[in-house]
Short mmCIF file of C-alpha atoms and ligand atoms in Angstrom, two decimals:
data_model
loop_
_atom_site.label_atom_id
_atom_site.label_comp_id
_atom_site.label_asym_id
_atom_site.label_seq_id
_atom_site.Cartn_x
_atom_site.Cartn_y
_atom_site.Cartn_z
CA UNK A 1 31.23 16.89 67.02
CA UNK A 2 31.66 19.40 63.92
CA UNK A 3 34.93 18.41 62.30
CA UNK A 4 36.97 14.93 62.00
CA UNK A 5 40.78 14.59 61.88
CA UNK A 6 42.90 12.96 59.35
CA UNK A 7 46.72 12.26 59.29
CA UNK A 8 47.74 11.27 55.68
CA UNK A 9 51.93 11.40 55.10
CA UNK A 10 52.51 13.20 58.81
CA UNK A 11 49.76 16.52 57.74
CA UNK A 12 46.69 16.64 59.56
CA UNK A 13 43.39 17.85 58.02
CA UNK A 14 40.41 18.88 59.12
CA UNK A 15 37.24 18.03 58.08
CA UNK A 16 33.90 19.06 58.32
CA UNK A 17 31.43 16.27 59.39
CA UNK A 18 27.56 16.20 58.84
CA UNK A 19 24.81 15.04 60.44
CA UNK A 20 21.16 13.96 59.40
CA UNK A 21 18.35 14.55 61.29
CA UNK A 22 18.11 11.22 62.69
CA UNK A 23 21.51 11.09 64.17
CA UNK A 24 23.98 9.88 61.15
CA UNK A 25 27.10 11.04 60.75
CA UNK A 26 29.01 11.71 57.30
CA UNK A 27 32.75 12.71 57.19
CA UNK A 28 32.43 15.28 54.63
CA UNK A 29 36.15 14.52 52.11
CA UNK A 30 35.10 16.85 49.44
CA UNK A 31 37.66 19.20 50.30
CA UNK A 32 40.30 16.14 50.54
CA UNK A 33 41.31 16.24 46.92
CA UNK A 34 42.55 19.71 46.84
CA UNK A 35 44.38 19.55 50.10
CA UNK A 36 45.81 16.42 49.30
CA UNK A 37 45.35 15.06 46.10
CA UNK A 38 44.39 11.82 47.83
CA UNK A 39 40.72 10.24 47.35
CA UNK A 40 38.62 8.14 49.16
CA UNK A 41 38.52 4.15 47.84
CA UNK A 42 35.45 2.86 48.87
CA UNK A 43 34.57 -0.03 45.82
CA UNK A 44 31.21 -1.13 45.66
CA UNK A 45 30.30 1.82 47.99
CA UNK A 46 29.45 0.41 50.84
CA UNK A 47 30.05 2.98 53.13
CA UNK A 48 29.58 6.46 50.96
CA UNK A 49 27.56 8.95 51.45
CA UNK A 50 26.61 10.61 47.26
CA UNK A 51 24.01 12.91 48.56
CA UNK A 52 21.57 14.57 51.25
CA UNK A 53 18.26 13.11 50.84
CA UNK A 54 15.28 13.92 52.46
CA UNK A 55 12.72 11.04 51.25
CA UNK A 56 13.53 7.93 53.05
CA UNK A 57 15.28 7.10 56.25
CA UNK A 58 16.29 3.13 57.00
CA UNK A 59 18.67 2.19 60.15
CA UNK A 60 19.58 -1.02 58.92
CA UNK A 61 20.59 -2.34 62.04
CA UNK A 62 17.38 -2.09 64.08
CA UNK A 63 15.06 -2.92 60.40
CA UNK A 64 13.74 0.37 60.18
CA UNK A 65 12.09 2.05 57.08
CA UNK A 66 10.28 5.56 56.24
CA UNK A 67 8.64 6.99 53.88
CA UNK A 68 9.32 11.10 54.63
CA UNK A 69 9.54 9.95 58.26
CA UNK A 70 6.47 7.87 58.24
CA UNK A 71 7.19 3.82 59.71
CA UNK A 72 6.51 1.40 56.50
CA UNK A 73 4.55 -0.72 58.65
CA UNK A 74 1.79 2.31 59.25
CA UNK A 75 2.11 2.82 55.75
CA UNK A 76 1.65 -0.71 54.34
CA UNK A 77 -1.28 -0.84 56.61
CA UNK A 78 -3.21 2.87 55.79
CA UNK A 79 -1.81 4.26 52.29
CA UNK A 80 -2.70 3.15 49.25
CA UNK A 81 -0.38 3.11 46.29
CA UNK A 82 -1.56 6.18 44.87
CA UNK A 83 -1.30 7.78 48.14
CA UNK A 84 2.40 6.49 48.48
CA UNK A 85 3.38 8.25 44.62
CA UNK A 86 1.79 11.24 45.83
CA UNK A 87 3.90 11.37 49.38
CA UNK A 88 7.14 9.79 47.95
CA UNK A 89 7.02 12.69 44.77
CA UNK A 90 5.28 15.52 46.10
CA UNK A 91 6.52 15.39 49.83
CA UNK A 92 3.45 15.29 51.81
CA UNK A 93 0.36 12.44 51.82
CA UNK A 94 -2.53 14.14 50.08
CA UNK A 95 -5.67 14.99 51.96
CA UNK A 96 -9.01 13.97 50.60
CA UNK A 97 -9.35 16.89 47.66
CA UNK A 98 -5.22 16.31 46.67
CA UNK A 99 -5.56 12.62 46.21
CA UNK A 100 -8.93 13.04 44.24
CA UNK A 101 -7.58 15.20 42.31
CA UNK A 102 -4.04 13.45 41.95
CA UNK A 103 -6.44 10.37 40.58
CA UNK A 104 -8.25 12.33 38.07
CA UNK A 105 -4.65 13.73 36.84
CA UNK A 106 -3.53 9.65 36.54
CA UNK A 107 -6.90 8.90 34.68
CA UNK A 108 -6.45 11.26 32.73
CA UNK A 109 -3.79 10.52 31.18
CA UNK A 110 -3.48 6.43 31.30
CA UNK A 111 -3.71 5.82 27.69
CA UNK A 112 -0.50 5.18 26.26
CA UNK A 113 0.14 7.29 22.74
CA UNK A 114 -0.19 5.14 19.70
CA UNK A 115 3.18 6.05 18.66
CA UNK A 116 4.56 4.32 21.63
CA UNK A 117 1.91 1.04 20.70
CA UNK A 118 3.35 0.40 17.37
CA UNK A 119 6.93 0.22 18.82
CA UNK A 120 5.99 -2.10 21.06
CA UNK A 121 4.01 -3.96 18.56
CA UNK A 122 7.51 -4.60 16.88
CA UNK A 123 8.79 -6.39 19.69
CA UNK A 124 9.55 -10.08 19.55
CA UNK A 125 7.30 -12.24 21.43
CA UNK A 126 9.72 -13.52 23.21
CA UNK A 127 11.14 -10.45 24.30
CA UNK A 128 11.59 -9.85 28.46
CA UNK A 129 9.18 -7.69 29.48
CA UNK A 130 12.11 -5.67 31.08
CA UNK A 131 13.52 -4.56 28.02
CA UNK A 132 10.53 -3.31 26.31
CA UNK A 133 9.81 -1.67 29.62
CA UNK A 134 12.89 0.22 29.95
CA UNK A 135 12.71 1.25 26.09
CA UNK A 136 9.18 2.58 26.24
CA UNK A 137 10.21 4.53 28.84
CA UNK A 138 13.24 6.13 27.02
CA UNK A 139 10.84 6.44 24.41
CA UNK A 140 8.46 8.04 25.75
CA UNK A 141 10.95 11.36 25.38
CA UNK A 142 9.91 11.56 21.73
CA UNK A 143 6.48 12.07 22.37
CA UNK A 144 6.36 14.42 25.27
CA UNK A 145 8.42 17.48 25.72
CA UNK A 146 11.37 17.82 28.74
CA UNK A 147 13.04 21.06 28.36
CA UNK A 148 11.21 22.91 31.02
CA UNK A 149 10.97 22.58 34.59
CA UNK A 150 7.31 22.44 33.90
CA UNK A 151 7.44 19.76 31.43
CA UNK A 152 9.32 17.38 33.35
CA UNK A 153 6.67 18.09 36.61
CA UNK A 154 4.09 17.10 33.75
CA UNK A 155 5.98 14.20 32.82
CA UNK A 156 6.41 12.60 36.40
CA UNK A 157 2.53 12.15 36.58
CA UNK A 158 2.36 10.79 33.03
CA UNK A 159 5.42 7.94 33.78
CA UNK A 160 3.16 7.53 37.11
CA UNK A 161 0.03 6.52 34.93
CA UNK A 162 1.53 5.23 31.78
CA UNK A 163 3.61 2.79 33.07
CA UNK A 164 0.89 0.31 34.53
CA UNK A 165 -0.15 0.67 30.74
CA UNK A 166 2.74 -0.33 29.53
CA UNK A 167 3.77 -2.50 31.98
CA UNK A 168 0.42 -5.00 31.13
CA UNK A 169 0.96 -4.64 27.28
CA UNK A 170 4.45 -5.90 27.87
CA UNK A 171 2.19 -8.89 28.81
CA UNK A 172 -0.05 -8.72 26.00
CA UNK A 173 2.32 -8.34 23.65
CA UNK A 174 4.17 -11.46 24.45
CA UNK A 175 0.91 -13.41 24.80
CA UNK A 176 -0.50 -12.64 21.34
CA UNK A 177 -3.47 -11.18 22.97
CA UNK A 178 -5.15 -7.76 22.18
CA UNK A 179 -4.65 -5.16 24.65
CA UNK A 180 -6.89 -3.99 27.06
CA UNK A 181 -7.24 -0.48 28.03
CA UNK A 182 -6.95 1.41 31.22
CA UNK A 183 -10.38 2.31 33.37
CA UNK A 184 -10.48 5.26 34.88
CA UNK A 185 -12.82 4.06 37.54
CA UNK A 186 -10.62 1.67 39.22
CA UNK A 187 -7.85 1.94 41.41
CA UNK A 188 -4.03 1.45 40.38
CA UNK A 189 -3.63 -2.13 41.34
CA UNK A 190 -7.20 -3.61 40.09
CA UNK A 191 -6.22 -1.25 36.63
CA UNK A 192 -2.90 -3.11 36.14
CA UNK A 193 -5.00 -6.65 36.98
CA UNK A 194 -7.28 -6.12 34.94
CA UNK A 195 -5.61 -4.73 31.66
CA UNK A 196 -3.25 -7.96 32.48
CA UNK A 197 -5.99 -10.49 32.58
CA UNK A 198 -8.90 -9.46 30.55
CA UNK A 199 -9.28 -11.39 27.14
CA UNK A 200 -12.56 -10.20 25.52
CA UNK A 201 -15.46 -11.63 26.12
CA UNK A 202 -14.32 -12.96 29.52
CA UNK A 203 -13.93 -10.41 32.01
CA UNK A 204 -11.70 -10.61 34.73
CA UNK A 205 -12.91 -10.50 38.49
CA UNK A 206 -10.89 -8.36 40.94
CA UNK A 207 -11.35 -9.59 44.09
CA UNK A 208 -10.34 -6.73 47.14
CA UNK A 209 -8.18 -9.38 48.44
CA UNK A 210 -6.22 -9.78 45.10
CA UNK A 211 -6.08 -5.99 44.72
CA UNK A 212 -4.84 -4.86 48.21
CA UNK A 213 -2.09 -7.89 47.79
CA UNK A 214 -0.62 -6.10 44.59
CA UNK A 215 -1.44 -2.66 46.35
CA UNK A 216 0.60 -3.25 49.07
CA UNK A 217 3.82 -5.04 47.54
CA UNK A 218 3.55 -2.14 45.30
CA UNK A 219 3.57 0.46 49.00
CA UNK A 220 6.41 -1.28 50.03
CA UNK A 221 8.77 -1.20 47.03
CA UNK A 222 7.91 2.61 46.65
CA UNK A 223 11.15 3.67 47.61
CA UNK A 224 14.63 2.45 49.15
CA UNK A 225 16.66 5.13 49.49
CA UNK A 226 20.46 4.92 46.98
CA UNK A 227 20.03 1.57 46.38
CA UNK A 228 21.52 0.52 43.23
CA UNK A 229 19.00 1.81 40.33
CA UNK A 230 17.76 4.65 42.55
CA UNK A 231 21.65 6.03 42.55
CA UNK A 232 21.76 5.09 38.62
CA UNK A 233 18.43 7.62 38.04
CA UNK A 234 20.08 10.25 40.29
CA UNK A 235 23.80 9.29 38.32
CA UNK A 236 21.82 9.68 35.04
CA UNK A 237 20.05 12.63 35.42
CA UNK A 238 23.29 14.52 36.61
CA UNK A 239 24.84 14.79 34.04
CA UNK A 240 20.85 16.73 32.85
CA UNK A 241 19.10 13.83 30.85
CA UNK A 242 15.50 14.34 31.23
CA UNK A 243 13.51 12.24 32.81
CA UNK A 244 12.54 9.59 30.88
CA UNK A 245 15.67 8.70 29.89
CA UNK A 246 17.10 8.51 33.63
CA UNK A 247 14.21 6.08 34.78
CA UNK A 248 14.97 4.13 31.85
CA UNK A 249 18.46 3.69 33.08
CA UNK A 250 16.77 2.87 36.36
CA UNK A 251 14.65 0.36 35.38
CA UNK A 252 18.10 -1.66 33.21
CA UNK A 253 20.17 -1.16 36.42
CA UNK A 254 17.21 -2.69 38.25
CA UNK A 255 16.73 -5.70 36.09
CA UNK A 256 19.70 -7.81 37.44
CA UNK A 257 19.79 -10.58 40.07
CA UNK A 258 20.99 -9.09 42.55
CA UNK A 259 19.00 -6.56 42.74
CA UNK A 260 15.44 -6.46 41.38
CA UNK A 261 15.71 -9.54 39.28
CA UNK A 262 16.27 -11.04 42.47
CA UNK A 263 12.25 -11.95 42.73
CA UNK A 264 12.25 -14.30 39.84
CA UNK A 265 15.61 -15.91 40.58
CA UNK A 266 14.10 -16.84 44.34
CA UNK A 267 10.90 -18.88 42.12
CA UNK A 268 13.55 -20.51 40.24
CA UNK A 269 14.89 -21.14 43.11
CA UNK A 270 12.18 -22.81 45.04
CA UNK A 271 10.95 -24.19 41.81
CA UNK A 272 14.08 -26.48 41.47
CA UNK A 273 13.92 -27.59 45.37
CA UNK A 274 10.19 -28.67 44.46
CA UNK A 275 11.90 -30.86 41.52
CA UNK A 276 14.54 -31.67 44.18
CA UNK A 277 11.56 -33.15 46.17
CA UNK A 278 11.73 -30.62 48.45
CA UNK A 279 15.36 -31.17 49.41
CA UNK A 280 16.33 -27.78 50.38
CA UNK A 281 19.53 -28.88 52.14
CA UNK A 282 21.95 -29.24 49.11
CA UNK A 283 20.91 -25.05 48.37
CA UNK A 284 21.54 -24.06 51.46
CA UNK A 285 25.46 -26.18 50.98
CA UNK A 286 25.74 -24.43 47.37
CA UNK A 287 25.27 -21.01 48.71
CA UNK A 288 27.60 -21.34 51.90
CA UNK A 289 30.18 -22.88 48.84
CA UNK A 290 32.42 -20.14 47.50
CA UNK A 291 33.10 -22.25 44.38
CA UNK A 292 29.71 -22.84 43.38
CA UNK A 293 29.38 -19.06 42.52
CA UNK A 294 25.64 -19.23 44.14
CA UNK A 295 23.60 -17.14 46.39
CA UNK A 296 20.29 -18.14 48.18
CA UNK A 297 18.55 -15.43 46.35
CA UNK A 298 16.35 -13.29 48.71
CA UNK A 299 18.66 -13.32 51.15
CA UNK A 300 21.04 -11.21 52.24
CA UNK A 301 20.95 -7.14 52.29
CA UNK A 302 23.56 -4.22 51.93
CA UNK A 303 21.68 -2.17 54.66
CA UNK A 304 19.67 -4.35 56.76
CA UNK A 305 21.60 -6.73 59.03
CA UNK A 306 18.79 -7.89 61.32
CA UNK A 307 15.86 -8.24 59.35
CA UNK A 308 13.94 -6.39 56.68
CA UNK A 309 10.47 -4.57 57.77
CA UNK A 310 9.18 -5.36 54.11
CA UNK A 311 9.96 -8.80 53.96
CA UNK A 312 8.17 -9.47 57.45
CA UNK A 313 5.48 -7.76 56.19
CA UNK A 314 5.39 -10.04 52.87
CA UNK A 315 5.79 -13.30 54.64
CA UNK A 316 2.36 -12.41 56.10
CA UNK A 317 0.47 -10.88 53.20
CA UNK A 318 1.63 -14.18 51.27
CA UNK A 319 0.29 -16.37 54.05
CA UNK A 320 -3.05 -14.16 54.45
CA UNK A 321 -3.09 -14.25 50.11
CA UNK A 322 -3.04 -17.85 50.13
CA UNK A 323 -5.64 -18.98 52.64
CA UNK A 324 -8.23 -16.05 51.38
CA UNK A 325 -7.58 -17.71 47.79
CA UNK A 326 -7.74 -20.89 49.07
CA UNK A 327 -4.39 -21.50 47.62
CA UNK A 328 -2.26 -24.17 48.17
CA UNK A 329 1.91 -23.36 47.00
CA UNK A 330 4.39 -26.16 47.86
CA UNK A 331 6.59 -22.96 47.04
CA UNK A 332 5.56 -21.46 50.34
CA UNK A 333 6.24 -24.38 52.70
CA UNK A 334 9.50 -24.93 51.07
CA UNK A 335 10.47 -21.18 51.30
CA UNK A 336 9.45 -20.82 55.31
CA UNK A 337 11.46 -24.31 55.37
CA UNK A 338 14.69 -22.94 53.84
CA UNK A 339 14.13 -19.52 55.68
CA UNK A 340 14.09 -21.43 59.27
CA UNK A 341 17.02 -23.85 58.09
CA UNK A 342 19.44 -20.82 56.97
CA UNK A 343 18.08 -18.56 60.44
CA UNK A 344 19.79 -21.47 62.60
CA UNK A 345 23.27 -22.34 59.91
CA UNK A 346 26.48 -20.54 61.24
CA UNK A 347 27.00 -18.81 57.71
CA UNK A 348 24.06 -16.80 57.41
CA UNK A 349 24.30 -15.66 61.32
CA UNK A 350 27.52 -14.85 61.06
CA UNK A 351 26.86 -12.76 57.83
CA UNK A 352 24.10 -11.26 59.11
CA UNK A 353 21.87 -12.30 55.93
CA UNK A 354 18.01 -12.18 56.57
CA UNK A 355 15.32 -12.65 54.02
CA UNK A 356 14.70 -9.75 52.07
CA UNK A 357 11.74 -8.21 50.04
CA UNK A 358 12.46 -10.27 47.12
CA UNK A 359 12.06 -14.20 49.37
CA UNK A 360 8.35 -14.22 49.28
CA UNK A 361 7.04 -11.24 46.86
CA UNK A 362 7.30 -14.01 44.41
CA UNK A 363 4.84 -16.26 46.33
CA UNK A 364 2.14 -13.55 46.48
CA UNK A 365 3.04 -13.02 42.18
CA UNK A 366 2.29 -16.46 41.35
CA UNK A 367 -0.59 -16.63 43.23
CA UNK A 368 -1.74 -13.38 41.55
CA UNK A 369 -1.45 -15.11 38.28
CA UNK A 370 1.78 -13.01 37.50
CA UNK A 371 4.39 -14.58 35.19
CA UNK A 372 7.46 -15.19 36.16
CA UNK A 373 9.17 -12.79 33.73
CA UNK A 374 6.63 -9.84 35.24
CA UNK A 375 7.54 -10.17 38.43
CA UNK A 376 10.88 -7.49 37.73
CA UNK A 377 8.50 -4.99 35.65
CA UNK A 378 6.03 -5.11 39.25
CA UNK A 379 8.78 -3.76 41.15
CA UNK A 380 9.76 -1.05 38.89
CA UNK A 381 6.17 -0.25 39.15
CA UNK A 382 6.51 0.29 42.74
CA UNK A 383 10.19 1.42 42.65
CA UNK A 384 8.80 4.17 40.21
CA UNK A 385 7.69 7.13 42.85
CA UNK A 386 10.91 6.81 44.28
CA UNK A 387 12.89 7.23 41.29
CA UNK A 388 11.19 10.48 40.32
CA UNK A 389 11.35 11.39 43.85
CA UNK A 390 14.90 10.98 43.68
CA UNK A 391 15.60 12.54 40.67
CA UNK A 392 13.70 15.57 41.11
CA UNK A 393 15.25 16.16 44.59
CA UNK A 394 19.04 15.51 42.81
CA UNK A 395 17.94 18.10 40.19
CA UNK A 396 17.05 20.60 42.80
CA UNK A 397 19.94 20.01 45.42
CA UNK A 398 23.05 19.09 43.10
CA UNK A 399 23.39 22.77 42.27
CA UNK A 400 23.55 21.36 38.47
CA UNK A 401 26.95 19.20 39.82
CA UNK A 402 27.71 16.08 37.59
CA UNK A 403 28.49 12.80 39.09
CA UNK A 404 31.61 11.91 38.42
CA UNK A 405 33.37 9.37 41.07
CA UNK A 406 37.07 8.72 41.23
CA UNK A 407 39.34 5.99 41.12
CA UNK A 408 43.09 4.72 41.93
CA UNK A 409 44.30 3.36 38.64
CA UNK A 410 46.07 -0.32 38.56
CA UNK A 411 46.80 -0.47 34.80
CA UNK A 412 50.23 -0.02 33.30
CA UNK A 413 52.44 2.93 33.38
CA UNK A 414 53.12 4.58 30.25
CA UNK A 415 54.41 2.72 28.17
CA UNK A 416 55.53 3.31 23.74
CA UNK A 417 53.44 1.68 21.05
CA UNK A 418 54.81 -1.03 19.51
CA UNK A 419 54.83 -1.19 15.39
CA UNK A 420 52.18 -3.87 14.01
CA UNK A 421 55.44 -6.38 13.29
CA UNK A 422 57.02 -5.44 16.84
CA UNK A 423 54.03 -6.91 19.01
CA UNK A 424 53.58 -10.48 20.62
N1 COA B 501 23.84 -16.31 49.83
C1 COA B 501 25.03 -16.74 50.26
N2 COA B 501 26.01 -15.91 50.72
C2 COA B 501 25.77 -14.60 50.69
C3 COA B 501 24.53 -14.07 50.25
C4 COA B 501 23.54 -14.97 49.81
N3 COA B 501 22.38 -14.55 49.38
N4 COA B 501 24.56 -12.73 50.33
C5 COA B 501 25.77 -12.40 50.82
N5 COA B 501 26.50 -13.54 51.06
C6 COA B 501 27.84 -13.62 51.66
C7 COA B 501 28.92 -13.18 50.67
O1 COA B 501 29.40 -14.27 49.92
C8 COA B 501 29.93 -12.62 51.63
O2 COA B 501 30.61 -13.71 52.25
P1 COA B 501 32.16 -13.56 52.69
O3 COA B 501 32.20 -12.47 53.71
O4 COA B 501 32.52 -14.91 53.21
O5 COA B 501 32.91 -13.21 51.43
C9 COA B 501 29.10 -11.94 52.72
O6 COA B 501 27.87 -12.67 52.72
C10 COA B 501 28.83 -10.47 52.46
O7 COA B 501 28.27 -10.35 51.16
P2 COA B 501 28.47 -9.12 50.19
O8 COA B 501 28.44 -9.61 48.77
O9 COA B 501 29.64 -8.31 50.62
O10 COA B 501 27.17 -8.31 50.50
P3 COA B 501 26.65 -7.10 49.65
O11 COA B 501 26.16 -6.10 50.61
O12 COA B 501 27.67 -6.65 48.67
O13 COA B 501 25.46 -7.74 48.79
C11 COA B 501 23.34 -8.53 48.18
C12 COA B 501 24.13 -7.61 49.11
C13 COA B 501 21.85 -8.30 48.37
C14 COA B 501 23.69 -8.19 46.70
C15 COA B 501 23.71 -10.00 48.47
O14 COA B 501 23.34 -10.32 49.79
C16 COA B 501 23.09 -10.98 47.49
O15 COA B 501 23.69 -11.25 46.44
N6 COA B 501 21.87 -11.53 47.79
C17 COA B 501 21.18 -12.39 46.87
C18 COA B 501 20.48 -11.58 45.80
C19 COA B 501 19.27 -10.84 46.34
O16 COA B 501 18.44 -11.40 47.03
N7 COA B 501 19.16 -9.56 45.96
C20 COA B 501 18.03 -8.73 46.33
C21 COA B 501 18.43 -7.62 47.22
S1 COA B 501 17.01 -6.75 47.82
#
């Protein structure tokens, strides 16, 4: 199959179709505008194709996720996170002398510029975490040159190592407590834990446990192919903003509910069943109710419509997390209660609407000491190799090509101005 037909007003046109390397097929419509002058109306798009991509493959139907063709669930269980940036940016997962000396290039260059410190020193207290983040970021373009190739290849390692930095400061800054710096001899996850939760004079224990929980819900948000802020970076940094600037946008277009923000909206969530005593019944009603104008948050997915491989893989960590800690969360029982109650209701079979990443990451957060208002900022974290993977690839394959969708236009025909007096 090389070429789909389409009749539009009696004309047939050809058109070239595509096809991945595992199998999909894309009806290729870029030449449909100048035959026709029609476009394509696809709101939301659900079923567009914007680009090629080589980094990650998911088959929504049958749960599947890779990493550069490698199955998330060999991943989560053998890579590291530093191992993930490296394979998700670079291509390739680094042998023993790349990754050592990938780590000495993130050590190196972990401190965050003081320039950068006394914005974020001006920040309100109250501030969310996810606004100073993205800012920083954007900021960071004033201290670090972009306008070569080579600059921005120089810049993708120092977002990579910064932004644990400036993700715990966030933290710092709205406890009142002095910052703590990087250490070069620890790996990414105990780093962030520990320049969250040190206060001087009382170090903070890592425990392996507590590290390879963050280190793995980091793996498995490193990268999602165009979800929502992944296609904002690429849409961003078409029209050639540098880096910084197009993570930034990433990291806003992340933020919501229903997307990232989604994490912290499932704690509510579960929170307000707990003060419910436990009554998870009268959720499940308000999200199958139109009117209400609610959503069981961590459920439901654009692409998978069978289950998702990362959210299997959470429910366990969380479980494994809690009994190593000793941990007891009412928020757990009450979120494998509402997960079995909505896997047997008509409405969420018939809508295909699983638990997704963002049902238990939460549970593994809290129990990580995490705030609430962190929880956003910890998936940008993770989401952050695949951004940069993204945009470099979309820098590379565009062939410099803005992104510019269409529309169909449902506003008024043209119509004359009124004089001031004239108008209703
Ligand atoms: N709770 C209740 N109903 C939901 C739902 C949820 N979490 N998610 C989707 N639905 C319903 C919609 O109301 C719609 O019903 P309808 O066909 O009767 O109108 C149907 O399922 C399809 O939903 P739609 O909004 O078209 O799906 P989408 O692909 O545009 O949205 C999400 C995907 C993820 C945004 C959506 O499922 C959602 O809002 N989930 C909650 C937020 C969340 O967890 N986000 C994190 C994503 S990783």
């Amino acid at each position: 199959m090389s070429t789909a037909k389409l009749v539009l007003g009696g004309k047939e046109h050809e058109l070239p179709v595509v096809t991945g390397s595992e199998g999909e097929v894309g009806i290729d419509i870029a030449s449909l505008r100048n035959a026709t002058s029609a476009i394509t109306l696809d709101p939301g798009y659900g079923n567009t194709g914007s680009c090629r991509s080589a980094v990650t493959f998911i088959d929504g139907e049958k749960g599947i996720l890779r990493y550069r063709g490698y199955p998330i669930e060999e991943l989560a269980e053998k890579a590291t996170f530093e191992e993930i940036c490296h394979l998700l940016v670079y291509g390739e997962l680094p042998n023993r002398k790349e990754l050592a000396r990938f780590k000495e290039g993130l050590a190196k260059h972990s401190i965050v510029h003081e320039g950068l410190r006394k914005i974020l020193e001006t920040y309100p207290r109250a501030t969310h975490p996810m606004a100073i983040l993205s800012s920083m970021i954007c900021s960071m373009s004033a201290f670090y040159p972009w306008e070569t190739e080579e600059d921005e290849q120089n810049n993708a390692l120092l977002l990579m190592t910064k932004m644990k930095s400036i993700a715990a400061f966030t933290y710092k800054q709205a406890k009142g407590e002095p910052w703590i710096y990087p250490r070069t001899d620890l790996g990414y996850a105990s780093d962030f834990l520990q320049m969250m939760f040190t206060v001087p004079n009382r170090p903070y224990a890592i425990t392996p446990v507590q590290e390879r929980a963050l280190d793995l819900l980091l793996v498995l948000h490193g990268d999602h192919e165009q979800n929502c802020s992944t296609s904002t970076v690429r849409m961003v940094g078409s029209s050639q903003a540098n880096l910084f600037a197009s993570i930034s946008a990433g990291v806003c277009a992340l933020w919501g509910p229903l997307h990232g923000g989604a994490n912290e909206e499932v704690i509510h969530m579960l929170q307000h069943i707990h003060d419910e005593h436990g009554d998870y019944r009268k959720t499940i009603a308000m999200a199958k109710d139109k009117k209400s104008g609610f959503r069981l948050m961590g459920f439901g997915h654009r692409v998978y419509k069978n289950f998702d491989p990362r959210a299997k893989i959470i429910k366990k960590a969380a479980d494994d997390l809690l009994a190593e800690m000793g941990v007891k969360d009412p928020l757990l029982s009450i979120a494998k209660d509402l997960e079995e109650a909505a896997l047997q209701d008509e409405y969420f079979l018939e809508r295909k609407l699983y638990p997704n990443v963002d049902f238990y990451s939460g549970i593994i957060y809290r129990a990580l000491g995490i705030p609430m208002n962190m929880f956003t900022v910890l998936f940008a974290m993770g989401r952050l190799p695949g951004w940069i993977a993204h945009w470099m690839e979309m820098r590379k394959e565009s062939g410099g090509r803005i992104h510019r969708p269409r529309q169909i236009y449902t506003g008024q025909t043209q119509r004359r101005v009124p004089a001031l007096d004239e108008r209703k």
